[in-house]
Amino acid sequence: MVECLAGLHRRKTPKSWVGKRNRLGNWRKGGQQPFSFSAEPSMEEIRRLQGEFTAERDWNQFHQPRSLLLALVGEVGELAELFQWRADAAEGLPGWTEAERERLEHELSDVLIYLLELAEKCRVDLPRAALRKMALNRAKYPASRVRGSARKYTEYED
Amino acid sequence: MVECLAGLHRRKTPKSWVGKRNRLGNWRKGGQQPFSFSAEPSMEEIRRLQGEFTAERDWNQFHQPRSLLLALVGEVGELAELFQWRADAAEGLPGWTEAERERLEHELSDVLIYLLELAEKCRVDLPRAALRKMALNRAKYPASRVRGSARKYTEYED
Amino acid sequence: MVECLAGLHRRKTPKSWVGKRNRLGNWRKGGQQPFSFSAEPSMEEIRRLQGEFTAERDWNQFHQPRSLLLALVGEVGELAELFQWRADAAEGLPGWTEAERERLEHELSDVLIYLLELAEKCRVDLPRAALRKMALNRAKYPASRVRGSARKYTEYED
Amino acid sequence: MVECLAGLHRRKTPKSWVGKRNRLGNWRKGGQQPFSFSAEPSMEEIRRLQGEFTAERDWNQFHQPRSLLLALVGEVGELAELFQWRADAAEGLPGWTEAERERLEHELSDVLIYLLELAEKCRVDLPRAALRKMALNRAKYPASRVRGSARKYTEYED
């Protein structure tokens, strides 16, 4: 696994990802392209890799739940800094440079990594929990009642 | 899919999850039990389900990147409220009631769901991005240099 | 002091404030009305009142720095919820109802109160610290260099 | 005013502040020293100075409410980073270096400055609003009912 990751780092931008990013970067106005995440890695794989990373550095002593939560808050703050002066940020982020997109990928990743580690330390099976929460949301906001209106939207969603 | 989710909601706590939670709730001091996430759903499945949820309600008009980011901040705030007066929150959350754990599962899930939708709207392949970021972290914090010391930890990790 | 506050609560909306709010609510397009905060209370007065509030309830045992920080994060989250689906929120908040403005006042206040208590518990003289920080900002971003351009703005301000 | 601020910046640590900080740094275990904020500057003075700063740089075009809110989130994130790996942070921050305290002063100040500017742009008289909110809190959490118990505390405060 370590070699695998080192390899990822060396290559940095494998062919397939470059292609994908370029293709998606060409966001065509007026037509919404289908977008999907890669099937892998799973959340479990990220959890396991991050667990190895933390254990190898003897950092579990610092990774108590509230500490991970504050680290998550720190990363959300870095994410916010990327968007704070960009009132015009639209879907697909037209106008963002490649360097800005890369920093965005890093910050989104940091939030995800700490979120998964926080869930692990709290013994929450997050993939399953998310599935249950989405089911609750469907029941709470029936499409027939809340459809479309901004006013209803504001009132219903919390 | 809708039926599948409705089913999840009806049952709410299938046998297998209850068993898992109970087992893990009995956190034995001194011995660390192995914990892992379920292999499913994948981030892509959550993204797809949330996309359907949003489209069925005609809510994509509100889900611009900065709006999703603020919604994420709101959910992180709700997560923080669960921990704010619990200076003693330890791994596994001993002493938390079942109701408190359920609320925690909801808030962690909400953060994940908005994070994935934000990544989608930014056209970031988050599973792959997280893999690359973890590889960068390994290179940035070599285990041999940062191992163990709290002081080094504070200096190195950001 | 307690009576003073109780009095504030009873009256809730003294004449002078209502007048002010109404006047400012009539935000005239094209002309920017001068706006200023009331000279009182000072940050020190708020700190002292909140200190009495906490002591009377024997809550200082819970108000350690990290706990107050997480409480602050929680309040910032509630603030974010007020803005998350309002991509069009403009200066003066035209279109917001009186109830929405009141909730906003509450959330902004909660952030301020916890911020001041956090500073107190950290022994930071926040009024003076803010003055020093603004002086540093003036030196860091000379008006002659950063004036106007959005691009420069993004690069310079952090 | 500009000269005044420039002067602050040049001197950086006037005698009186150094003395105060040193005195308060000697946090004596077992005895709680009285601490208070300086009477000045007021929130209104900070608002006015920050308003001049923003106007001189022609940055009001970027300082819409949601942008300021995201900037606030960014600063709260930087604040969180100072505390994330310090599970032992106690009142008065014993063990923190002078450099760490200075960075803390900067981050607390940044949060305050953006909070005041956000309130201004929303036309909220924050000093008065905070006074009203504290009165509401007193009514909501009567000392006689919530005194002391952690359990009650968790239930009552939100």
XYZ file of C-alpha atoms in Angstrom:
632
model
C 0.000 0.000 0.000
C 2.773 2.391 0.880
C 4.405 1.821 -2.464
C 1.078 2.219 -4.147
C 0.640 5.639 -2.551
C 4.231 6.650 -3.214
C 3.585 5.751 -6.806
C 0.525 7.919 -6.901
C 2.573 10.761 -5.562
C 5.387 10.346 -8.030
C 3.189 10.230 -11.026
C 0.874 12.833 -9.575
C -1.365 13.112 -12.623
C -1.962 9.751 -14.250
C -3.231 9.869 -17.793
C -6.762 8.854 -16.953
C -7.258 11.613 -14.399
C -5.810 14.301 -16.592
C -8.156 13.264 -19.329
C -11.090 13.337 -17.012
C -10.255 16.721 -15.583
C -9.737 18.238 -18.982
C -12.921 16.793 -20.310
C -14.906 18.079 -17.380
C -13.103 21.377 -17.388
C -14.653 22.052 -20.767
C -17.934 22.866 -19.157
C -20.298 23.679 -21.974
C -22.730 26.423 -21.233
C -26.325 25.437 -21.687
C -25.731 21.724 -21.574
C -25.114 19.881 -18.333
C -22.596 17.107 -18.747
C -23.015 13.991 -16.692
C -20.527 13.878 -13.869
C -19.712 11.051 -11.527
C -17.115 10.149 -8.941
C -14.720 7.278 -9.479
C -15.986 4.058 -7.931
C -12.795 3.824 -5.893
C -11.400 4.331 -3.370
C -14.269 3.603 -0.980
C -14.673 5.477 2.286
C -13.443 2.334 4.022
C -10.242 2.403 1.962
C -9.626 6.048 2.820
C -10.306 5.318 6.489
C -7.847 2.443 6.455
C -5.111 4.394 4.676
C -5.520 7.360 7.011
C -5.473 4.977 9.987
C -2.134 3.574 8.816
C -0.816 7.097 8.271
C -1.767 8.126 11.798
C -0.489 4.957 13.460
C 2.867 5.056 11.668
C 3.434 8.555 13.099
C 2.147 7.650 16.582
C -0.417 10.434 16.250
C -3.461 8.606 17.579
C -2.685 10.145 20.965
C -3.630 13.519 19.464
C -6.589 12.368 17.372
C -9.323 12.456 19.994
C -12.822 13.295 18.706
C -12.857 16.984 19.659
C -9.371 17.476 18.253
C -10.395 15.932 14.944
C -13.509 18.081 14.953
C -11.436 21.248 15.385
C -9.122 20.046 12.622
C -12.182 19.599 10.427
C -13.262 23.150 11.264
C -9.800 24.348 10.260
C -10.069 22.642 6.884
C -13.575 23.974 6.276
C -12.089 27.395 6.970
C -9.444 26.865 4.292
C -12.182 25.778 1.911
C -14.138 28.942 2.708
C -11.091 31.079 1.936
C -11.125 29.777 -1.633
C -14.688 30.983 -2.132
C -14.943 34.074 0.061
C -14.307 36.764 -2.544
C -15.889 34.898 -5.456
C -19.540 35.822 -5.339
C -19.837 34.556 -8.893
C -18.655 30.967 -8.321
C -20.959 28.935 -10.564
C -21.353 25.229 -11.122
C -18.205 23.804 -12.688
C -16.210 26.847 -11.518
C -15.682 28.513 -14.892
C -12.792 30.945 -14.742
C -10.860 29.147 -12.021
C -7.228 28.433 -12.870
C -5.756 24.965 -12.718
C -3.805 25.976 -9.596
C -6.989 27.146 -7.886
C -8.737 23.912 -8.778
C -5.863 21.923 -7.369
C -5.980 23.814 -4.079
C -9.714 23.215 -3.994
C -9.155 19.472 -4.477
C -6.742 19.518 -1.560
C -9.105 21.313 0.795
C -12.134 19.207 -0.101
C -9.956 16.141 0.471
C -8.748 17.362 3.850
C -12.332 17.895 4.987
C -13.261 14.392 3.824
C -10.252 12.742 5.473
C -10.857 14.357 8.864
C -14.595 13.688 8.627
C -13.982 9.983 8.033
C -11.434 9.792 10.841
C -13.829 11.597 13.192
C -16.601 9.135 12.304
C -14.219 6.243 12.905
C -13.152 7.536 16.316
C -16.842 7.951 17.187
C -17.569 4.405 15.946
C -20.076 5.656 13.389
C -20.460 3.575 10.228
C -20.717 6.672 8.095
C -21.595 5.117 4.715
C -24.613 3.381 6.250
C -25.522 6.392 8.396
C -25.594 8.604 5.304
C -27.923 6.189 3.564
C -30.330 6.288 6.505
C -30.158 10.085 6.695
C -31.006 10.452 3.007
C -34.017 8.191 3.556
C -35.131 10.413 6.439
C -34.708 13.503 4.261
C -36.916 12.007 1.573
C -39.640 11.421 4.127
C -39.212 14.864 5.675
C -39.371 16.833 2.423
C -41.889 15.130 0.122
C -41.191 16.246 -3.436
C -44.874 16.928 -4.006
C -44.989 19.488 -1.207
C -41.711 21.343 -1.491
C -41.120 21.330 -5.222
C -39.591 24.387 -6.757
C -40.532 27.365 -4.657
C -37.712 29.228 -3.016
C -39.947 30.262 -0.184
C -41.030 26.751 0.586
C -37.449 25.677 0.237
C -36.257 28.090 2.880
C -38.986 27.043 5.232
C -38.691 23.326 4.794
C -35.019 22.584 4.552
C -32.935 23.095 7.647
C -34.125 3.112 -5.595
C -36.871 5.086 -3.927
C -38.358 1.886 -2.586
C -34.959 0.757 -1.442
C -34.530 3.960 0.565
C -38.087 3.867 1.865
C -37.355 0.369 3.053
C -34.270 1.527 4.869
C -36.313 4.185 6.526
C -39.086 1.841 7.579
C -36.816 -0.695 9.136
C -34.561 2.008 10.447
C -32.343 -0.351 12.448
C -31.805 -3.623 10.635
C -30.508 -6.468 12.753
C -26.989 -6.320 11.438
C -26.488 -2.638 12.283
C -27.941 -2.938 15.749
C -25.630 -5.821 16.457
C -22.652 -3.863 15.200
C -23.486 -0.775 17.172
C -24.069 -2.693 20.374
C -20.885 -4.614 19.999
C -18.885 -1.478 19.386
C -20.665 0.383 22.141
C -19.091 -2.017 24.614
C -15.785 -0.311 24.191
C -13.320 -2.242 26.296
C -10.692 -0.170 27.986
C -7.172 -1.227 27.180
C -8.054 -3.193 24.102
C -8.741 -1.505 20.776
C -11.390 -3.320 18.775
C -11.070 -3.298 15.035
C -13.564 -0.977 13.419
C -14.360 -0.531 9.783
C -16.938 1.154 7.602
C -19.361 -0.834 5.479
C -18.095 -1.314 1.947
C -21.282 0.289 0.655
C -22.655 2.685 -0.294
C -19.798 4.287 -2.201
C -19.375 8.049 -2.416
C -20.621 7.792 -5.982
C -23.828 6.106 -4.814
C -24.427 8.807 -2.219
C -23.741 11.486 -4.828
C -26.219 9.897 -7.218
C -28.954 9.480 -4.610
C -28.532 13.054 -3.388
C -28.584 14.240 -6.991
C -31.911 12.520 -7.536
C -33.237 13.986 -4.284
C -32.278 17.488 -5.341
C -33.552 17.154 -8.897
C -36.921 15.722 -7.826
C -37.472 18.830 -5.677
C -36.190 21.241 -8.314
C -33.627 22.475 -5.821
C -30.577 22.597 -8.081
C -31.350 26.265 -8.639
C -30.381 26.853 -4.988
C -27.423 24.473 -4.836
C -24.696 26.700 -6.178
C -21.196 26.073 -4.799
C -21.163 28.891 -2.227
C -24.649 27.978 -1.028
C -23.622 24.363 -0.515
C -20.491 25.531 1.275
C -22.576 27.616 3.690
C -24.897 24.649 4.196
C -21.820 22.558 5.001
C -20.731 25.193 7.528
C -24.199 25.005 9.081
C -23.946 21.247 9.484
C -20.429 21.458 10.927
C -21.907 23.904 13.428
C -24.556 21.376 14.438
C -21.824 18.771 14.818
C -19.857 21.156 17.046
C -22.904 21.679 19.263
C -22.890 17.980 20.112
C -19.312 18.199 21.399
C -19.054 21.724 22.771
C -19.688 20.994 26.468
C -18.121 17.546 26.482
C -14.463 18.144 27.189
C -14.150 14.452 28.051
C -15.368 12.990 24.750
C -13.070 9.991 24.254
C -12.693 7.495 21.451
C -15.854 5.427 21.110
C -17.814 8.088 23.030
C -18.352 6.159 26.270
C -21.240 7.624 28.247
C -23.169 8.910 25.247
C -26.790 7.821 25.092
C -28.277 6.057 22.103
C -30.224 9.240 21.255
C -27.037 11.308 21.310
C -25.285 8.798 19.062
C -28.172 8.902 16.636
C -28.034 12.687 16.448
C -24.298 12.418 15.890
C -24.870 9.992 13.008
C -27.277 12.472 11.462
C -24.912 15.423 11.691
C -21.879 13.507 10.403
C -24.065 12.322 7.524
C -25.267 15.827 6.710
C -21.684 17.066 6.537
C -20.759 14.189 4.221
C -23.769 14.666 1.959
C -23.152 18.400 1.457
C -19.428 17.818 1.029
C -20.050 15.323 -1.766
C -22.586 17.575 -3.443
C -20.195 20.524 -3.217
C -17.440 18.428 -4.795
C -19.831 17.366 -7.539
C -20.891 20.934 -8.300
C -17.193 21.890 -8.448
C -16.476 18.913 -10.737
C -13.948 17.441 -8.317
C -13.578 13.653 -8.356
C -13.313 13.545 -4.573
C -12.446 9.871 -4.051
C -9.440 10.206 -6.350
C -8.517 13.638 -4.987
C -8.437 12.246 -1.429
C -6.121 9.458 -2.527
C -3.712 11.979 -4.036
C -3.877 14.200 -0.957
C -3.032 11.310 1.354
C -0.022 10.529 -0.831
C 1.099 14.156 -0.535
C 0.677 14.010 3.234
C 2.877 10.937 3.439
C 5.607 12.746 1.572
C 5.200 15.917 3.617
C 5.316 14.275 7.026
C 7.835 11.400 6.844
C 7.144 9.027 9.726
C 10.825 8.925 10.610
C 10.948 12.660 11.212
C 7.674 13.439 12.954
C 7.058 10.291 14.952
C 5.505 10.678 18.370
C 6.490 14.036 19.741
C 3.661 16.448 20.404
C 5.936 19.375 19.776
C 7.007 18.100 16.395
C 3.429 17.229 15.680
C 2.263 20.769 16.267
C 5.012 22.167 14.135
C 4.691 19.788 11.256
C 1.023 19.185 10.780
C -1.039 22.094 9.618
C -27.627 45.329 36.442
C -29.992 42.393 36.496
C -32.952 44.745 36.664
C -31.482 46.762 33.860
C -31.325 43.674 31.669
C -34.736 42.443 32.717
C -36.006 45.836 31.751
C -34.422 45.564 28.362
C -36.085 42.224 27.909
C -39.518 43.419 28.957
C -39.542 46.384 26.703
C -37.771 44.439 23.993
C -38.022 47.179 21.400
C -37.596 50.613 22.923
C -38.754 53.500 20.788
C -35.295 54.619 19.755
C -34.262 51.232 18.376
C -37.462 50.678 16.480
C -37.042 54.052 14.919
C -33.500 53.298 13.948
C -34.316 49.945 12.498
C -37.254 51.228 10.516
C -35.277 54.100 9.163
C -32.454 51.830 8.084
C -34.832 49.231 6.762
C -35.920 51.750 4.167
C -32.716 51.227 2.322
C -32.789 53.618 -0.594
C -31.249 52.300 -3.747
C -28.504 54.460 -5.142
C -27.817 56.342 -1.943
C -25.808 54.816 0.863
C -27.088 55.941 4.233
C -24.573 56.375 7.000
C -24.741 53.580 9.525
C -23.052 53.317 12.873
C -23.177 51.134 15.961
C -24.376 52.483 19.282
C -21.502 53.702 21.451
C -22.629 51.325 24.182
C -22.357 48.735 25.495
C -18.591 48.330 25.211
C -16.974 44.942 24.731
C -15.890 45.157 28.361
C -19.505 45.611 29.464
C -20.622 42.602 27.451
C -17.741 40.554 28.863
C -18.692 41.536 32.402
C -22.408 40.795 31.930
C -21.669 37.431 30.344
C -19.218 36.677 33.157
C -21.953 37.309 35.715
C -24.376 35.177 33.706
C -21.937 32.273 33.630
C -20.923 32.557 37.277
C -24.512 32.740 38.514
C -25.194 29.411 36.797
C -21.924 27.814 37.925
C -21.079 27.200 34.278
C -17.452 28.269 34.306
C -16.551 24.628 34.809
C -17.781 23.995 31.247
C -16.393 27.160 29.659
C -12.858 26.043 28.914
C -11.252 27.608 25.815
C -11.832 24.705 23.424
C -15.426 24.328 24.597
C -16.103 28.012 23.971
C -14.439 27.703 20.575
C -16.740 24.827 19.622
C -19.712 26.841 20.895
C -18.548 29.688 18.664
C -18.384 27.284 15.715
C -21.930 26.213 16.510
C -23.159 29.791 16.423
C -21.315 30.546 13.193
C -23.112 27.509 11.802
C -26.477 28.956 12.785
C -25.479 32.218 11.168
C -24.553 30.358 7.976
C -27.955 28.675 7.916
C -29.605 32.073 7.607
C -27.615 32.850 4.464
C -27.109 29.466 2.818
C -29.961 29.556 0.316
C -29.907 33.318 -0.259
C -27.393 33.831 -3.020
C -28.842 37.291 -3.512
C -28.270 38.663 0.011
C -27.224 42.262 -0.614
C -26.084 45.037 1.677
C -28.908 46.024 4.008
C -30.670 42.699 3.344
C -33.555 44.008 1.243
C -36.395 41.509 1.208
C -35.672 39.994 4.607
C -38.651 39.883 6.944
C -38.569 41.397 10.398
C -38.541 37.880 11.897
C -35.533 36.936 9.769
C -33.709 40.084 10.818
C -34.405 39.321 14.451
C -32.997 35.818 14.135
C -29.960 37.313 12.422
C -29.476 39.728 15.318
C -29.595 36.794 17.708
C -27.027 34.742 15.836
C -24.609 37.639 15.305
C -24.935 38.368 19.029
C -24.251 34.766 20.011
C -21.079 34.756 17.924
C -19.942 37.997 19.553
C -20.722 36.835 23.093
C -18.799 33.572 22.743
C -15.939 35.335 20.974
C -15.565 37.795 23.840
C -15.768 35.037 26.442
C -13.177 32.988 24.544
C -10.851 35.999 24.438
C -11.361 36.526 28.165
C -10.595 32.915 29.012
C -7.444 33.194 26.871
C -6.516 36.467 28.615
C -6.508 38.392 25.336
C -7.399 42.086 25.538
C -9.427 41.874 22.368
C -10.264 45.575 21.823
C -6.557 46.445 21.862
C -5.583 43.364 19.881
C -8.031 44.313 17.121
C -6.545 47.784 16.932
C -3.056 46.327 16.496
C -4.284 43.859 13.878
C -5.913 46.607 11.821
C -2.640 48.524 11.906
C -0.824 45.418 10.634
C -3.387 45.014 7.865
C -2.827 48.592 6.741
C 0.888 47.938 6.465
C 0.376 44.600 4.722
C -2.048 45.842 2.085
C -0.976 49.349 1.052
C -3.906 51.074 -0.611
C -1.711 52.243 -3.454
C -0.796 48.694 -4.418
C -4.011 46.748 -3.972
C -6.624 49.302 -4.906
C -9.645 48.082 -6.799
C -8.607 45.076 -8.790
C -10.389 41.859 -7.957
C -7.400 39.877 -9.050
C -5.012 41.748 -6.817
C -7.563 41.520 -4.069
C -7.674 37.755 -4.213
C -3.920 37.517 -4.231
C -3.241 39.979 -1.478
C -5.901 39.445 1.109
C -5.807 36.202 3.015
C -6.410 58.361 12.400
C -4.046 56.876 9.868
C -1.087 58.317 11.736
C -2.532 57.057 14.970
C -2.696 53.533 13.582
C 0.715 53.790 11.972
C 2.027 54.792 15.360
C 0.453 51.771 16.965
C 2.085 49.620 14.396
C 5.515 51.152 14.819
C 5.558 50.840 18.553
C 3.803 47.510 18.413
C 4.043 46.754 22.139
C 3.559 49.871 24.225
C 4.725 49.656 27.811
C 1.266 49.381 29.284
C 0.239 46.397 27.174
C 3.455 44.508 27.777
C 3.021 44.999 31.484
C -0.540 43.807 31.326
C 0.252 40.764 29.297
C 3.129 39.774 31.531
C 1.095 40.242 34.638
C -1.735 38.172 33.278
C 0.636 35.576 31.877
C 1.639 34.766 35.445
C -1.558 32.890 35.947
C -1.503 31.697 39.539
C -3.007 28.302 40.105
C -5.801 28.280 42.644
C -6.424 32.000 42.522
C -8.364 33.614 39.708
C -7.022 37.030 38.835
C -9.467 39.674 37.723
C -9.284 40.274 34.005
C -10.950 42.939 31.955
C -10.813 44.348 28.448
C -9.607 47.873 27.770
C -12.468 50.348 27.621
C -11.341 51.343 24.135
C -11.621 51.040 21.243
C -15.382 50.578 21.068
C -17.012 48.339 18.473
C -18.094 51.493 16.691
C -14.482 52.676 16.464
C -13.368 49.344 15.033
C -16.252 49.423 12.554
C -15.304 52.925 11.452
C -11.592 52.128 11.080
C -12.334 48.948 9.129
C -14.777 50.896 6.961
C -12.045 53.395 6.091
C -9.628 50.554 5.391
C -12.074 48.897 3.019
C -13.079 52.116 1.270
C -9.484 53.262 0.723
C -8.798 50.004 -1.115
C -12.073 50.075 -3.068
C -12.922 46.674 -1.594
C -16.567 47.296 -0.710
C -17.464 45.756 -4.051
C -16.244 42.415 -2.647
C -17.603 42.800 0.869
C -21.148 41.562 0.369
C -22.751 39.821 3.357
C -22.173 36.244 2.203
C -18.582 37.021 1.260
C -17.903 38.486 4.684
C -19.558 35.485 6.281
C -17.269 33.116 4.373
C -14.283 35.276 5.378
C -15.451 34.957 8.984
C -15.617 31.170 8.569
C -12.072 31.243 7.227
C -10.829 33.121 10.275
C -12.679 30.826 12.675
C -10.891 27.992 10.894
C -7.521 29.606 11.561
C -8.515 30.025 15.190
C -9.448 26.333 15.357
C -6.049 25.357 13.964
C -4.388 26.950 16.992
C -6.384 24.745 19.354
C -6.881 21.536 17.403
C -4.029 19.455 18.853
C -4.103 21.021 22.316
C -6.626 18.977 24.252
C -5.163 20.451 27.436
C -5.726 24.154 26.657
C -6.785 25.584 30.026
C -7.925 29.026 31.088
C -5.099 31.516 30.666
C -3.355 29.148 28.230
C -0.459 28.083 30.462
C 2.400 26.693 28.399
C 1.675 28.728 25.282
C 4.664 30.633 23.919
C 4.587 34.353 23.314
C 4.543 33.700 19.547
C 1.538 31.395 19.895
C -0.286 33.988 21.970
C 0.413 36.629 19.366
C -0.980 34.451 16.590
C -4.030 33.831 18.776
C -4.520 37.587 19.222
C -4.400 37.998 15.452
C -6.967 35.312 14.753
C -9.384 36.441 17.471
C -9.055 39.961 16.062
C -9.738 38.832 12.510
C -12.914 37.078 13.625
C -14.043 40.212 15.467
C -13.273 42.545 12.572
C -15.191 40.471 10.013
C -18.056 39.955 12.458
C -18.433 43.701 12.959
C -18.233 44.374 9.244
C -20.823 41.686 8.557
C -23.148 43.226 11.154
C -22.631 46.632 9.571
C -23.413 45.396 6.074
C -26.561 43.745 7.477
C -27.489 46.989 9.281
C -27.488 45.296 12.663
C -26.590 47.485 15.659
C -24.541 44.691 17.199
C -23.730 46.243 20.591
C -27.427 46.771 21.299
C -28.417 43.417 19.789
C -25.955 41.620 22.096
C -27.445 43.358 25.118
C -30.922 42.200 24.116
C -29.704 38.648 23.480
C -28.075 38.437 26.906
C -31.362 39.538 28.471
C -33.169 36.789 26.565
C -30.611 34.240 27.742
C -31.171 35.259 31.354
C -34.883 34.683 30.946
C -34.388 31.400 29.109
C -31.967 29.849 31.586
C -33.050 30.909 35.089
C -30.108 30.454 37.440
C -32.298 28.695 39.977
C -33.209 25.962 37.502
C -29.996 25.261 35.633
C -27.378 25.871 38.286
C -24.353 23.627 38.322
C -25.358 20.298 36.894
C -23.634 19.255 33.701
C -26.618 17.252 32.641
C -28.982 20.149 33.028
C -26.460 22.323 31.325
C -26.337 20.136 28.247
C -30.080 19.988 28.055
C -30.779 23.627 28.623
C -28.136 25.478 26.735
C -28.258 25.262 22.980
